[in-house]
Short mmCIF file of C-alpha atoms in Angstrom, two decimals:
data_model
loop_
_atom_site.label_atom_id
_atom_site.label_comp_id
_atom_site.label_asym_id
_atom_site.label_seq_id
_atom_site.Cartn_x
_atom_site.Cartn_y
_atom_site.Cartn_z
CA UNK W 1 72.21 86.98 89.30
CA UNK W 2 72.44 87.99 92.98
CA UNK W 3 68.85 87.10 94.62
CA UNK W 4 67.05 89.43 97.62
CA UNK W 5 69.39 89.26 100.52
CA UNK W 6 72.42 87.54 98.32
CA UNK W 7 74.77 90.69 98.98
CA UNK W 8 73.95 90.57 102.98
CA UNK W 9 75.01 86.80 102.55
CA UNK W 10 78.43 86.73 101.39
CA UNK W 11 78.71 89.55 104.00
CA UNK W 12 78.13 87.67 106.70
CA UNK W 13 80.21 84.55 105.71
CA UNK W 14 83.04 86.80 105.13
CA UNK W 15 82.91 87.98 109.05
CA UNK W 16 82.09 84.84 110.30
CA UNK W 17 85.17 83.09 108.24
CA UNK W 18 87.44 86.02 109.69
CA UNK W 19 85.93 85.95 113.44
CA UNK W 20 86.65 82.10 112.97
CA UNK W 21 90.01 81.26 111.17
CA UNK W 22 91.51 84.66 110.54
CA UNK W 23 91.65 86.53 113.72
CA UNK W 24 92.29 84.02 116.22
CA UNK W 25 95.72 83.07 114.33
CA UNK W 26 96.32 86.69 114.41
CA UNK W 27 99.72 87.21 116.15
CA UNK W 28 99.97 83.63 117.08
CA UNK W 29 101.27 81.64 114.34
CA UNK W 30 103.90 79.82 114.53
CA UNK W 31 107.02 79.13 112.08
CA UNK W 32 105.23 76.40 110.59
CA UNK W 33 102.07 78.22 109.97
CA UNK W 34 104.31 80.37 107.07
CA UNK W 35 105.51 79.00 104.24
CA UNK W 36 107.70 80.95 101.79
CA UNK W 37 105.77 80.13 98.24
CA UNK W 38 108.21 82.53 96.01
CA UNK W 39 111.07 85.12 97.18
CA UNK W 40 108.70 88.20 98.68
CA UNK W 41 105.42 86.46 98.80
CA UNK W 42 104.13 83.94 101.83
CA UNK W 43 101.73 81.63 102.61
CA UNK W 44 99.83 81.10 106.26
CA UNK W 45 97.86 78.58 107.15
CA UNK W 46 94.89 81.24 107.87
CA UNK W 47 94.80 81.78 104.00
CA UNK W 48 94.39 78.33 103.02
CA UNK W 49 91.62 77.48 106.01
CA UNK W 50 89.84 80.86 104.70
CA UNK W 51 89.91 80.12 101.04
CA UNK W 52 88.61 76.92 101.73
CA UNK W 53 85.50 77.70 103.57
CA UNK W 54 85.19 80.90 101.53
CA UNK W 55 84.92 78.52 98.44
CA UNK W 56 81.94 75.86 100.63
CA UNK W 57 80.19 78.57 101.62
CA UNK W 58 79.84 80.80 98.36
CA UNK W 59 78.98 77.20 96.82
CA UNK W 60 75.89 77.47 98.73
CA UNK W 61 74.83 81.07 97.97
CA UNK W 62 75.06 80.63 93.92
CA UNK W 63 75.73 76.63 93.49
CA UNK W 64 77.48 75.89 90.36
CA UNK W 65 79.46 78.78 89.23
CA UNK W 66 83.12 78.29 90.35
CA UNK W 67 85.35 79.73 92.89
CA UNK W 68 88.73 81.37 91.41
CA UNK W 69 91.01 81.19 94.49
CA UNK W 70 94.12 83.00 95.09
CA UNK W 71 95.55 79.94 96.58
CA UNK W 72 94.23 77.36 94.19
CA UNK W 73 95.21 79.53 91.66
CA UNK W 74 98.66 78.84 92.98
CA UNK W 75 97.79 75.03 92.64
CA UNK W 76 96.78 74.97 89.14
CA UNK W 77 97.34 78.59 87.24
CA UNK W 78 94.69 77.33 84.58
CA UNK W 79 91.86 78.00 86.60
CA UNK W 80 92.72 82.30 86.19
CA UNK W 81 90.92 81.39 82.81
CA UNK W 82 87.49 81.28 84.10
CA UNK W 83 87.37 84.90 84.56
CA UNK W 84 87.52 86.03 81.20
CA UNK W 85 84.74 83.32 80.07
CA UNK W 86 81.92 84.96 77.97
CA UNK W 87 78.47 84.35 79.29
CA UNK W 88 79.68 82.90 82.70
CA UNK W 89 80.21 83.91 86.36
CA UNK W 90 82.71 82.90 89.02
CA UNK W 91 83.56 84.23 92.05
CA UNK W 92 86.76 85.57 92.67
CA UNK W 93 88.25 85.31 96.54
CA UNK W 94 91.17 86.64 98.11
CA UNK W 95 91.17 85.02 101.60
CA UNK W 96 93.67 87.38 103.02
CA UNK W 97 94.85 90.24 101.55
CA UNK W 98 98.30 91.59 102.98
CA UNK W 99 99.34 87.90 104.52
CA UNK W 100 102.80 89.67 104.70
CA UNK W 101 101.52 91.80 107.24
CA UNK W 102 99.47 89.70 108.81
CA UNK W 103 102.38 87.11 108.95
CA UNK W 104 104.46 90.12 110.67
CA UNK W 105 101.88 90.94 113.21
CA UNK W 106 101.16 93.88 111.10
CA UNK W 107 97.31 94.43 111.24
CA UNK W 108 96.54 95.59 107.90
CA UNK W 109 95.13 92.73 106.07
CA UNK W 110 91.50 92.44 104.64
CA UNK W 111 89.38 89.80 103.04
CA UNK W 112 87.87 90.31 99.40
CA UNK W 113 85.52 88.58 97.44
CA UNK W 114 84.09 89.92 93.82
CA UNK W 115 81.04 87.91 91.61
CA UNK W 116 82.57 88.18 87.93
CA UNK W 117 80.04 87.37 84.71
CA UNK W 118 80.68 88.06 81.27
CA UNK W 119 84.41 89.16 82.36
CA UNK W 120 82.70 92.35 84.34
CA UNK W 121 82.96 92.49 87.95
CA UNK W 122 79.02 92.72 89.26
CA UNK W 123 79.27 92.23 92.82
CA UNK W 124 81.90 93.10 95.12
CA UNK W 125 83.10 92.54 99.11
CA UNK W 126 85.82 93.86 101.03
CA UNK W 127 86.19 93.52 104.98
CA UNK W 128 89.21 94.97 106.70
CA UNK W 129 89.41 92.49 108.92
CA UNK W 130 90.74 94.39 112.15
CA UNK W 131 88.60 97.06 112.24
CA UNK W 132 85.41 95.52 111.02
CA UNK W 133 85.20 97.62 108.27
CA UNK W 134 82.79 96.49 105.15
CA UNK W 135 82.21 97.83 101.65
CA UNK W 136 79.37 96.40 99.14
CA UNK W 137 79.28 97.34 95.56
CA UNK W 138 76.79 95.33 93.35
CA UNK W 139 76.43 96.79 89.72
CA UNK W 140 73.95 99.45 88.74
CA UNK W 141 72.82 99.90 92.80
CA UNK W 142 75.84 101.94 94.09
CA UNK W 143 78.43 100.84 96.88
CA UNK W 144 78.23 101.26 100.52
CA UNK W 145 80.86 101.68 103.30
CA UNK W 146 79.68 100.23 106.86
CA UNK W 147 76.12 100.42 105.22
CA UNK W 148 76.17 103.86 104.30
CA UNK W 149 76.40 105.15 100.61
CA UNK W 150 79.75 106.87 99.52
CA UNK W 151 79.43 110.51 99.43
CA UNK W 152 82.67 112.24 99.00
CA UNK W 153 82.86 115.79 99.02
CA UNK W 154 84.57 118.04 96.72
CA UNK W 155 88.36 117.77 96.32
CA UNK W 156 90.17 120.89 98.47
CA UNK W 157 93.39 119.06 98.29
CA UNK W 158 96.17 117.71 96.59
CA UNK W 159 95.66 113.78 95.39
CA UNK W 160 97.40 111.77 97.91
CA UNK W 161 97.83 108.34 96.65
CA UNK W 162 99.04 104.35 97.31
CA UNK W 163 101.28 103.23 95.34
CA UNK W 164 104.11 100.76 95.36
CA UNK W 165 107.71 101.79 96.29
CA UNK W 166 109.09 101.88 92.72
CA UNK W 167 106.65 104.38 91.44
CA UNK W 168 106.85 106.54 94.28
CA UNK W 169 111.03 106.47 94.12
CA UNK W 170 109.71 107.30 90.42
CA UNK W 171 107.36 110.26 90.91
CA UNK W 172 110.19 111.36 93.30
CA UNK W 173 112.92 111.16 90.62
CA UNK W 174 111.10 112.28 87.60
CA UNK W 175 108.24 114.79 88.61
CA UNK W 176 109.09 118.14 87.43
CA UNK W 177 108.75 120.61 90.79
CA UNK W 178 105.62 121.63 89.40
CA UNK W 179 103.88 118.65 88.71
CA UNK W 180 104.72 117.22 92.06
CA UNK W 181 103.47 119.66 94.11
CA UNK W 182 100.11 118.51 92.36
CA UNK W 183 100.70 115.57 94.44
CA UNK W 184 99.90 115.11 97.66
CA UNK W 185 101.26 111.91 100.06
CA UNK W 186 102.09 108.59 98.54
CA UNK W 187 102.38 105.53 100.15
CA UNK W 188 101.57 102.04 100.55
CA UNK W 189 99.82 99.96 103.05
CA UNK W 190 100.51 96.49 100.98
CA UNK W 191 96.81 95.31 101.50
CA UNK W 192 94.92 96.25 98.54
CA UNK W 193 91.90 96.28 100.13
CA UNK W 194 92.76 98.10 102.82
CA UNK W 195 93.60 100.93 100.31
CA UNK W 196 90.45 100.53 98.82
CA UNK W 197 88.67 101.24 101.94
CA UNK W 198 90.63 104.00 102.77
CA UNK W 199 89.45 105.94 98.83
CA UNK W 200 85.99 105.45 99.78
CA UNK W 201 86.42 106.56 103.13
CA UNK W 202 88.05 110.02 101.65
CA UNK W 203 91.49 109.41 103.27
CA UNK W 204 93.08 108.49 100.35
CA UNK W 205 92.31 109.91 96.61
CA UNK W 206 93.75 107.24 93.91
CA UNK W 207 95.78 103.95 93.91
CA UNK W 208 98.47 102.88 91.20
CA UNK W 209 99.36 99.22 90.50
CA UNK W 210 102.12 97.63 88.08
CA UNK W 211 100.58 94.30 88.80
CA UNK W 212 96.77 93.75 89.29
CA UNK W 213 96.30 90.34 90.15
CA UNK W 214 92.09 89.76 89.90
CA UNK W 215 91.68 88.72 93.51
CA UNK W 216 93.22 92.33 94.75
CA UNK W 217 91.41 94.36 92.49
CA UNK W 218 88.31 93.35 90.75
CA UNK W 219 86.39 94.08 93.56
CA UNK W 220 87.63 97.57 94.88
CA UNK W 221 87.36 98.89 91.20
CA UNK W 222 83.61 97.73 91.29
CA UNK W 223 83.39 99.80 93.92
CA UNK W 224 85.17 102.89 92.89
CA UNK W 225 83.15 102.94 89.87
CA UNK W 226 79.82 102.68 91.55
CA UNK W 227 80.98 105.61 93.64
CA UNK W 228 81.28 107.64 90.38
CA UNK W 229 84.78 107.06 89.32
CA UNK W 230 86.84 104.05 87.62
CA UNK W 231 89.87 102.42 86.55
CA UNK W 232 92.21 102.35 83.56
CA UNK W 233 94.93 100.15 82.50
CA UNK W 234 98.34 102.33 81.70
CA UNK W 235 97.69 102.10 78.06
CA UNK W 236 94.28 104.04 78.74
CA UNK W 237 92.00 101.19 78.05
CA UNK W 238 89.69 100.56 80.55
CA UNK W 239 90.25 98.04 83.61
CA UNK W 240 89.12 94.33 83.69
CA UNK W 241 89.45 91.40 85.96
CA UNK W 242 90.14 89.42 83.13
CA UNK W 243 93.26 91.56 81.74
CA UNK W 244 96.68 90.59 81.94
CA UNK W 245 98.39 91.11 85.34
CA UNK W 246 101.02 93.42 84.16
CA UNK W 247 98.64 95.76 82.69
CA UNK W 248 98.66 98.23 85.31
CA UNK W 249 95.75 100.21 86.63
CA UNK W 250 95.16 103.90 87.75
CA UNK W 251 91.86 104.22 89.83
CA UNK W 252 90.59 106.62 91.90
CA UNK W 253 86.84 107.74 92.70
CA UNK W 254 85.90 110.28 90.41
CA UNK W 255 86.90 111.00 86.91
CA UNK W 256 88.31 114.45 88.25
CA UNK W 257 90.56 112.83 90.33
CA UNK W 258 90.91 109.52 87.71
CA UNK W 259 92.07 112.12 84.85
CA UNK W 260 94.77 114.05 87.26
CA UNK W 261 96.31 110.88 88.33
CA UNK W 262 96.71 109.53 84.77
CA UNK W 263 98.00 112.94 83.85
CA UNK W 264 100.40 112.69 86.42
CA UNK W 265 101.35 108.86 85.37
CA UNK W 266 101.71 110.04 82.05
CA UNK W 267 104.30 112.66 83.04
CA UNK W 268 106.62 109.64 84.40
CA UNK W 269 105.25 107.11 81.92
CA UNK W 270 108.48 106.77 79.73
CA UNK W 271 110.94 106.35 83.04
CA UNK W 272 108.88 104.01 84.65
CA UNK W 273 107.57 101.59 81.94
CA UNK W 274 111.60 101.64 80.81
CA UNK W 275 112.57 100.95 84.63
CA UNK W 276 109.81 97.85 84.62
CA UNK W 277 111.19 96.92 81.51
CA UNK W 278 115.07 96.92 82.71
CA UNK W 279 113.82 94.75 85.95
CA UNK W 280 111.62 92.38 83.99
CA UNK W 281 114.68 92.00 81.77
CA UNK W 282 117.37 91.55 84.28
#
């Protein structure tokens, strides 16, 4: 679906969309540029001028197939439902991952964009926008970091991992001494793709998500797949952009390290789906 030179396309709108509406409002916005849209989760104007010329110029790469926004998403929910469409493709655009931090002055925040047919990520983007960083992943051809094919070396380490603050408190509480020192350093950075970059790069080992909205993920599991590993929803089954949000998702870049992370999720698995439960509830 991707033509010759396609990939190197959406590359270069993607830095010319940050260099232009993303980084200049960097540290400069003003009270009115941020707009609360639910307790814990902003708005910026940045994201809504990105999505927007994200969604023009991907028009013009494949014309036709549709642009699932996270921002129009938040405008009409319905369109989520083009993912999971058999036979068809839509692109599926974050326009600025970790807006929290990026709203804070925090500079941790990235860009993703992932091609979607059939319900099966095949192409995938992710720029962290501050340090120029850029991975590629299109399926069947391998991903790249910064142009250069993944090769991580054996693991001489323990796992360290991102993860959310719940499920570390979690691992903390409920990790038998043994089991956790099978663990190395968890943490978050609250930019998805940002963590992403980070597994490829070797500095990290796995991620863990409760929720795994399409536009944070489909992408960056692309890519950990096409480095050799995968993802997996908590019931085992494997990932998909199309699943339901609350699904979870264990990935990491190997099946080595894929299997010891679930093994270790597994080991807090009853505390922590009862916790979610007890929060969803209340």
């Amino acid at each position: 679906m991707l033509g010759s030179g396609d990939a190197e396309r959406v590359a270069e709108l993607m830095r010319s969309i940050a260099a232009a509406e993303l980084l200049p409002r960097f540290r400069t916005l003003s009270k009115d540029d941020i707009r609360l849209k639910r307790p814990g989760d902003v708005v910026t104007v940045a994201d809504l001028a990105s999505e927007q010329r994200l969604a023009s110029g991907l028009a013009k790469i494949l014309p036709g197939v549709p642009v699932v926004g996270e921002e129009a998403v938040e405008e009409d929910p319905g369109l989520v439902d083009l993912i999971g469409r058999a036979g068809e493709a839509c692109w599926i655009v974050d326009p600025l991952d970790g807006t929290a931090n990026f709203a804070a002055g925090r500079d941790r925040f990235a860009m993703i964009v992932c091609l979607v047919r059939d319900a099966q990520a095949i192409g995938g983007w992710i720029l962290d926008v501050p340090r120029g960083r850029m991975a590629i992943a299109v399926r069947g051809q391998g991903v790249t970091l910064d142009g250069a094919p993944i090769a991580r070396p054996a693991m001489d380490r323990a796992p360290i991992g991102y993860v959310g603050y719940k499920i570390r408190k979690t691992f903390d509480r409920s990790l038998p001494a043994a089991q956790r020192g099978r663990l190395g350093r968890v943490s978050t950075l609250a930019c998805a793709g940002n963590e992403y970059l980070d597994i490829l790069a070797g500095t990290a080992d796995f991620s863990l998500y409760r929720m795994t909205k399409p536009w944070d993920h489909a992408a960056g599991t692309l890519m950990l797949a096409e480095a050799g590993g995968g993802a997996l929803r908590f019931d085992g089954q494997p990932y998909s952009p199309a699943q339901p949000v609350n699904a979870g998702l264990i990935a990491a870049p190997s099946n080595e390290i894929l299997a010891e992370a679930r093994s270790l999720f597994d080991a807090v698995r009853q505390p922590l789906l009862a916790s979610l439960t007890a929060e969803a509830g209340s």
